[in-house]
């Protein structure tokens, strides 16, 4: 069975600080990887995704993530966060075929102005 | 707006009662997923339907059931409710093929259930 581990449950940053949220997964085969974001009071939205190809993927709002296959990692980064990035971030993995999308427990990011 | 519609947005009920949550997927999406989000458990996959048939089952209690109708909308039925069932219930949809889907889901705004 696949699983996802997010390293930090809560992160507090000041505006303009750099962000890196860790995500590791366990699965024996090919995976599709995702970061979803949930702004306060809203539904989950796709931030970025990796299916294949360039392991450095860019998403919306200046976010990017790097897939490192040897480390089973898919860390999320942003060079300079804004107050509006305050949200909960979920890493998710899906294996091949009929396997379902599995989410990590989420990281709550609070950006202070 | 994701195109996925969930009703009701909020629901308050008592222990032992039964409720039904409704979801309409994005136009053209054949798969519907139900997730439960709570503070202690995070996002838990409950069940997936594809074109009217159950495709995958996750951590869904026996007191819970779901179905997908011919028009592709889905309902999640929660019965004999307990305090611990209080949570946000999300529906999501995706375009699925015969060999599965990519995992890219489109989420509704959720139904917040409070059991008193």
mmCIF file of N, CA and C in Angstrom, chain A residues 32 34 36 38 41-46 49 51 88 90 94-105, chain B residues 2 35 37 40-45 48 55-56 88 90 97-105 107-109:
data_model
loop_
_atom_site.group_PDB
_atom_site.id
_atom_site.type_symbol
_atom_site.label_atom_id
_atom_site.label_comp_id
_atom_site.label_asym_id
_atom_site.label_seq_id
_atom_site.Cartn_x
_atom_site.Cartn_y
_atom_site.Cartn_z
ATOM 1 N N UNK A 32 2.312 8.965 -9.736
ATOM 2 C CA UNK A 32 1.980 10.342 -10.066
ATOM 3 C C UNK A 32 1.955 11.104 -8.742
ATOM 4 N N UNK A 34 1.465 14.848 -6.490
ATOM 5 C CA UNK A 34 0.681 16.078 -6.480
ATOM 6 C C UNK A 34 0.946 16.881 -5.208
ATOM 7 N N UNK A 36 -1.567 19.650 -3.323
ATOM 8 C CA UNK A 36 -2.833 20.370 -3.285
ATOM 9 C C UNK A 36 -2.744 21.422 -2.187
ATOM 10 N N UNK A 38 -5.154 24.066 0.348
ATOM 11 C CA UNK A 38 -6.479 24.368 0.870
ATOM 12 C C UNK A 38 -6.402 25.697 1.620
ATOM 13 N N UNK A 41 -11.087 27.950 4.760
ATOM 14 C CA UNK A 41 -12.504 27.916 4.418
ATOM 15 C C UNK A 41 -12.816 27.493 3.006
ATOM 16 N N UNK A 42 -11.815 27.031 2.278
ATOM 17 C CA UNK A 42 -12.050 26.671 0.882
ATOM 18 C C UNK A 42 -11.773 25.190 0.623
ATOM 19 N N UNK A 43 -12.065 24.773 -0.610
ATOM 20 C CA UNK A 43 -11.829 23.393 -0.979
ATOM 21 C C UNK A 43 -10.381 23.204 -1.432
ATOM 22 N N UNK A 44 -10.005 21.983 -1.597
ATOM 23 C CA UNK A 44 -8.655 21.688 -2.084
ATOM 24 C C UNK A 44 -8.537 22.037 -3.555
ATOM 25 N N UNK A 45 -7.390 22.615 -3.880
ATOM 26 C CA UNK A 45 -7.112 22.960 -5.274
ATOM 27 C C UNK A 45 -5.747 22.401 -5.637
ATOM 28 N N UNK A 46 -5.616 22.036 -6.892
ATOM 29 C CA UNK A 46 -4.338 21.512 -7.359
ATOM 30 C C UNK A 46 -3.317 22.642 -7.476
ATOM 31 N N UNK A 49 1.573 19.186 -10.297
ATOM 32 C CA UNK A 49 1.536 17.736 -10.447
ATOM 33 C C UNK A 49 2.757 17.270 -11.223
ATOM 34 N N UNK A 51 3.802 13.816 -13.498
ATOM 35 C CA UNK A 51 3.476 12.512 -14.066
ATOM 36 C C UNK A 51 4.735 11.839 -14.614
ATOM 37 N N UNK A 88 -3.230 25.348 4.046
ATOM 38 C CA UNK A 88 -2.744 24.014 4.361
ATOM 39 C C UNK A 88 -2.342 23.337 3.053
ATOM 40 N N UNK A 90 -1.078 19.898 1.040
ATOM 41 C CA UNK A 90 -1.147 18.446 1.080
ATOM 42 C C UNK A 90 -0.350 17.844 -0.080
ATOM 43 N N UNK A 94 -0.284 8.836 -6.216
ATOM 44 C CA UNK A 94 -1.132 7.809 -6.798
ATOM 45 C C UNK A 94 -0.256 6.838 -7.575
ATOM 46 N N UNK A 95 -0.428 5.573 -7.260
ATOM 47 C CA UNK A 95 0.280 4.541 -8.000
ATOM 48 C C UNK A 95 -0.432 4.234 -9.292
ATOM 49 N N UNK A 96 0.021 3.222 -9.965
ATOM 50 C CA UNK A 96 -0.512 2.894 -11.284
ATOM 51 C C UNK A 96 -1.863 2.190 -11.189
ATOM 52 N N UNK A 97 -2.554 2.157 -12.306
ATOM 53 C CA UNK A 97 -3.808 1.422 -12.391
ATOM 54 C C UNK A 97 -4.891 1.979 -11.499
ATOM 55 N N UNK A 98 -5.549 1.077 -10.783
ATOM 56 C CA UNK A 98 -6.703 1.474 -9.989
ATOM 57 C C UNK A 98 -6.381 1.922 -8.571
ATOM 58 N N UNK A 99 -5.110 2.086 -8.249
ATOM 59 C CA UNK A 99 -4.784 2.562 -6.895
ATOM 60 C C UNK A 99 -5.362 3.959 -6.711
ATOM 61 N N UNK A 100 -5.699 4.274 -5.462
ATOM 62 C CA UNK A 100 -6.348 5.550 -5.197
ATOM 63 C C UNK A 100 -5.346 6.608 -4.783
ATOM 64 N N UNK A 101 -5.775 7.846 -4.796
ATOM 65 C CA UNK A 101 -4.923 8.958 -4.414
ATOM 66 C C UNK A 101 -4.808 8.984 -2.897
ATOM 67 N N UNK A 102 -3.598 8.945 -2.410
ATOM 68 C CA UNK A 102 -3.343 8.956 -0.965
ATOM 69 C C UNK A 102 -2.707 10.274 -0.569
ATOM 70 N N UNK A 103 -3.264 10.892 0.461
ATOM 71 C CA UNK A 103 -2.788 12.194 0.913
ATOM 72 C C UNK A 103 -1.913 12.064 2.150
ATOM 73 N N UNK A 104 -0.978 12.982 2.275
ATOM 74 C CA UNK A 104 -0.279 13.151 3.530
ATOM 75 C C UNK A 104 -1.182 13.877 4.509
ATOM 76 N N UNK A 105 -0.709 14.041 5.744
ATOM 77 C CA UNK A 105 -1.545 14.655 6.776
ATOM 78 C C UNK A 105 -1.621 16.174 6.677
ATOM 79 N N UNK B 2 -14.479 24.719 -9.007
ATOM 80 C CA UNK B 2 -13.977 23.462 -9.563
ATOM 81 C C UNK B 2 -14.982 22.791 -10.481
ATOM 82 N N UNK B 35 -14.122 11.791 0.412
ATOM 83 C CA UNK B 35 -13.073 11.881 1.415
ATOM 84 C C UNK B 35 -13.648 12.488 2.690
ATOM 85 N N UNK B 37 -12.432 14.615 6.051
ATOM 86 C CA UNK B 37 -11.324 15.383 6.614
ATOM 87 C C UNK B 37 -11.641 15.748 8.058
ATOM 88 N N UNK B 40 -7.868 15.087 13.486
ATOM 89 C CA UNK B 40 -6.952 14.049 13.948
ATOM 90 C C UNK B 40 -6.566 13.051 12.855
ATOM 91 N N UNK B 41 -7.432 12.819 11.893
ATOM 92 C CA UNK B 41 -7.164 11.801 10.875
ATOM 93 C C UNK B 41 -6.694 12.371 9.544
ATOM 94 N N UNK B 42 -6.804 13.683 9.362
ATOM 95 C CA UNK B 42 -6.425 14.252 8.078
ATOM 96 C C UNK B 42 -7.445 13.884 7.011
ATOM 97 N N UNK B 43 -6.980 13.775 5.768
ATOM 98 C CA UNK B 43 -7.851 13.451 4.639
ATOM 99 C C UNK B 43 -7.867 11.945 4.433
ATOM 100 N N UNK B 44 -9.008 11.348 4.675
ATOM 101 C CA UNK B 44 -9.137 9.902 4.552
ATOM 102 C C UNK B 44 -10.035 9.569 3.360
ATOM 103 N N UNK B 45 -9.538 8.710 2.498
ATOM 104 C CA UNK B 45 -10.328 8.251 1.367
ATOM 105 C C UNK B 45 -11.408 7.294 1.849
ATOM 106 N N UNK B 48 -14.794 5.242 -3.909
ATOM 107 C CA UNK B 48 -14.799 5.770 -5.271
ATOM 108 C C UNK B 48 -15.827 5.023 -6.100
ATOM 109 N N UNK B 55 -15.658 1.329 -7.404
ATOM 110 C CA UNK B 55 -14.363 0.955 -7.962
ATOM 111 C C UNK B 55 -13.328 0.708 -6.871
ATOM 112 N N UNK B 56 -13.381 1.492 -5.809
ATOM 113 C CA UNK B 56 -12.395 1.330 -4.744
ATOM 114 C C UNK B 56 -13.018 1.718 -3.423
ATOM 115 N N UNK B 88 -15.445 17.277 7.913
ATOM 116 C CA UNK B 88 -15.734 17.864 6.610
ATOM 117 C C UNK B 88 -15.686 16.734 5.593
ATOM 118 N N UNK B 90 -15.613 15.726 1.767
ATOM 119 C CA UNK B 90 -15.357 16.246 0.430
ATOM 120 C C UNK B 90 -15.732 15.223 -0.620
ATOM 121 N N UNK B 97 -10.300 6.551 -16.994
ATOM 122 C CA UNK B 97 -10.377 5.650 -18.130
ATOM 123 C C UNK B 97 -10.570 4.221 -17.649
ATOM 124 N N UNK B 98 -10.640 3.317 -18.577
ATOM 125 C CA UNK B 98 -10.840 1.916 -18.223
ATOM 126 C C UNK B 98 -9.669 1.365 -17.422
ATOM 127 N N UNK B 99 -8.492 1.968 -17.583
ATOM 128 C CA UNK B 99 -7.309 1.473 -16.873
ATOM 129 C C UNK B 99 -6.984 2.298 -15.654
ATOM 130 N N UNK B 100 -7.931 3.081 -15.190
ATOM 131 C CA UNK B 100 -7.688 3.888 -14.006
ATOM 132 C C UNK B 100 -7.614 5.355 -14.357
ATOM 133 N N UNK B 101 -7.142 6.158 -13.421
ATOM 134 C CA UNK B 101 -7.057 7.591 -13.684
ATOM 135 C C UNK B 101 -5.714 8.118 -13.217
ATOM 136 N N UNK B 102 -5.449 9.387 -13.516
ATOM 137 C CA UNK B 102 -4.137 9.960 -13.212
ATOM 138 C C UNK B 102 -3.987 10.317 -11.747
ATOM 139 N N UNK B 103 -5.092 10.497 -11.065
ATOM 140 C CA UNK B 103 -5.046 10.955 -9.681
ATOM 141 C C UNK B 103 -5.335 12.427 -9.541
ATOM 142 N N UNK B 104 -5.469 13.143 -10.644
ATOM 143 C CA UNK B 104 -5.787 14.561 -10.564
ATOM 144 C C UNK B 104 -7.274 14.696 -10.286
ATOM 145 N N UNK B 105 -7.582 15.198 -9.121
ATOM 146 C CA UNK B 105 -8.968 15.305 -8.689
ATOM 147 C C UNK B 105 -9.407 16.753 -8.595
ATOM 148 N N UNK B 107 -12.048 19.009 -6.497
ATOM 149 C CA UNK B 107 -12.795 18.898 -5.258
ATOM 150 C C UNK B 107 -13.945 19.889 -5.179
ATOM 151 N N UNK B 108 -15.024 19.436 -4.526
ATOM 152 C CA UNK B 108 -16.091 20.346 -4.160
ATOM 153 C C UNK B 108 -15.721 21.109 -2.900
ATOM 154 N N UNK B 109 -16.619 21.973 -2.461
ATOM 155 C CA UNK B 109 -16.332 22.815 -1.304
ATOM 156 C C UNK B 109 -16.580 22.104 0.019
#
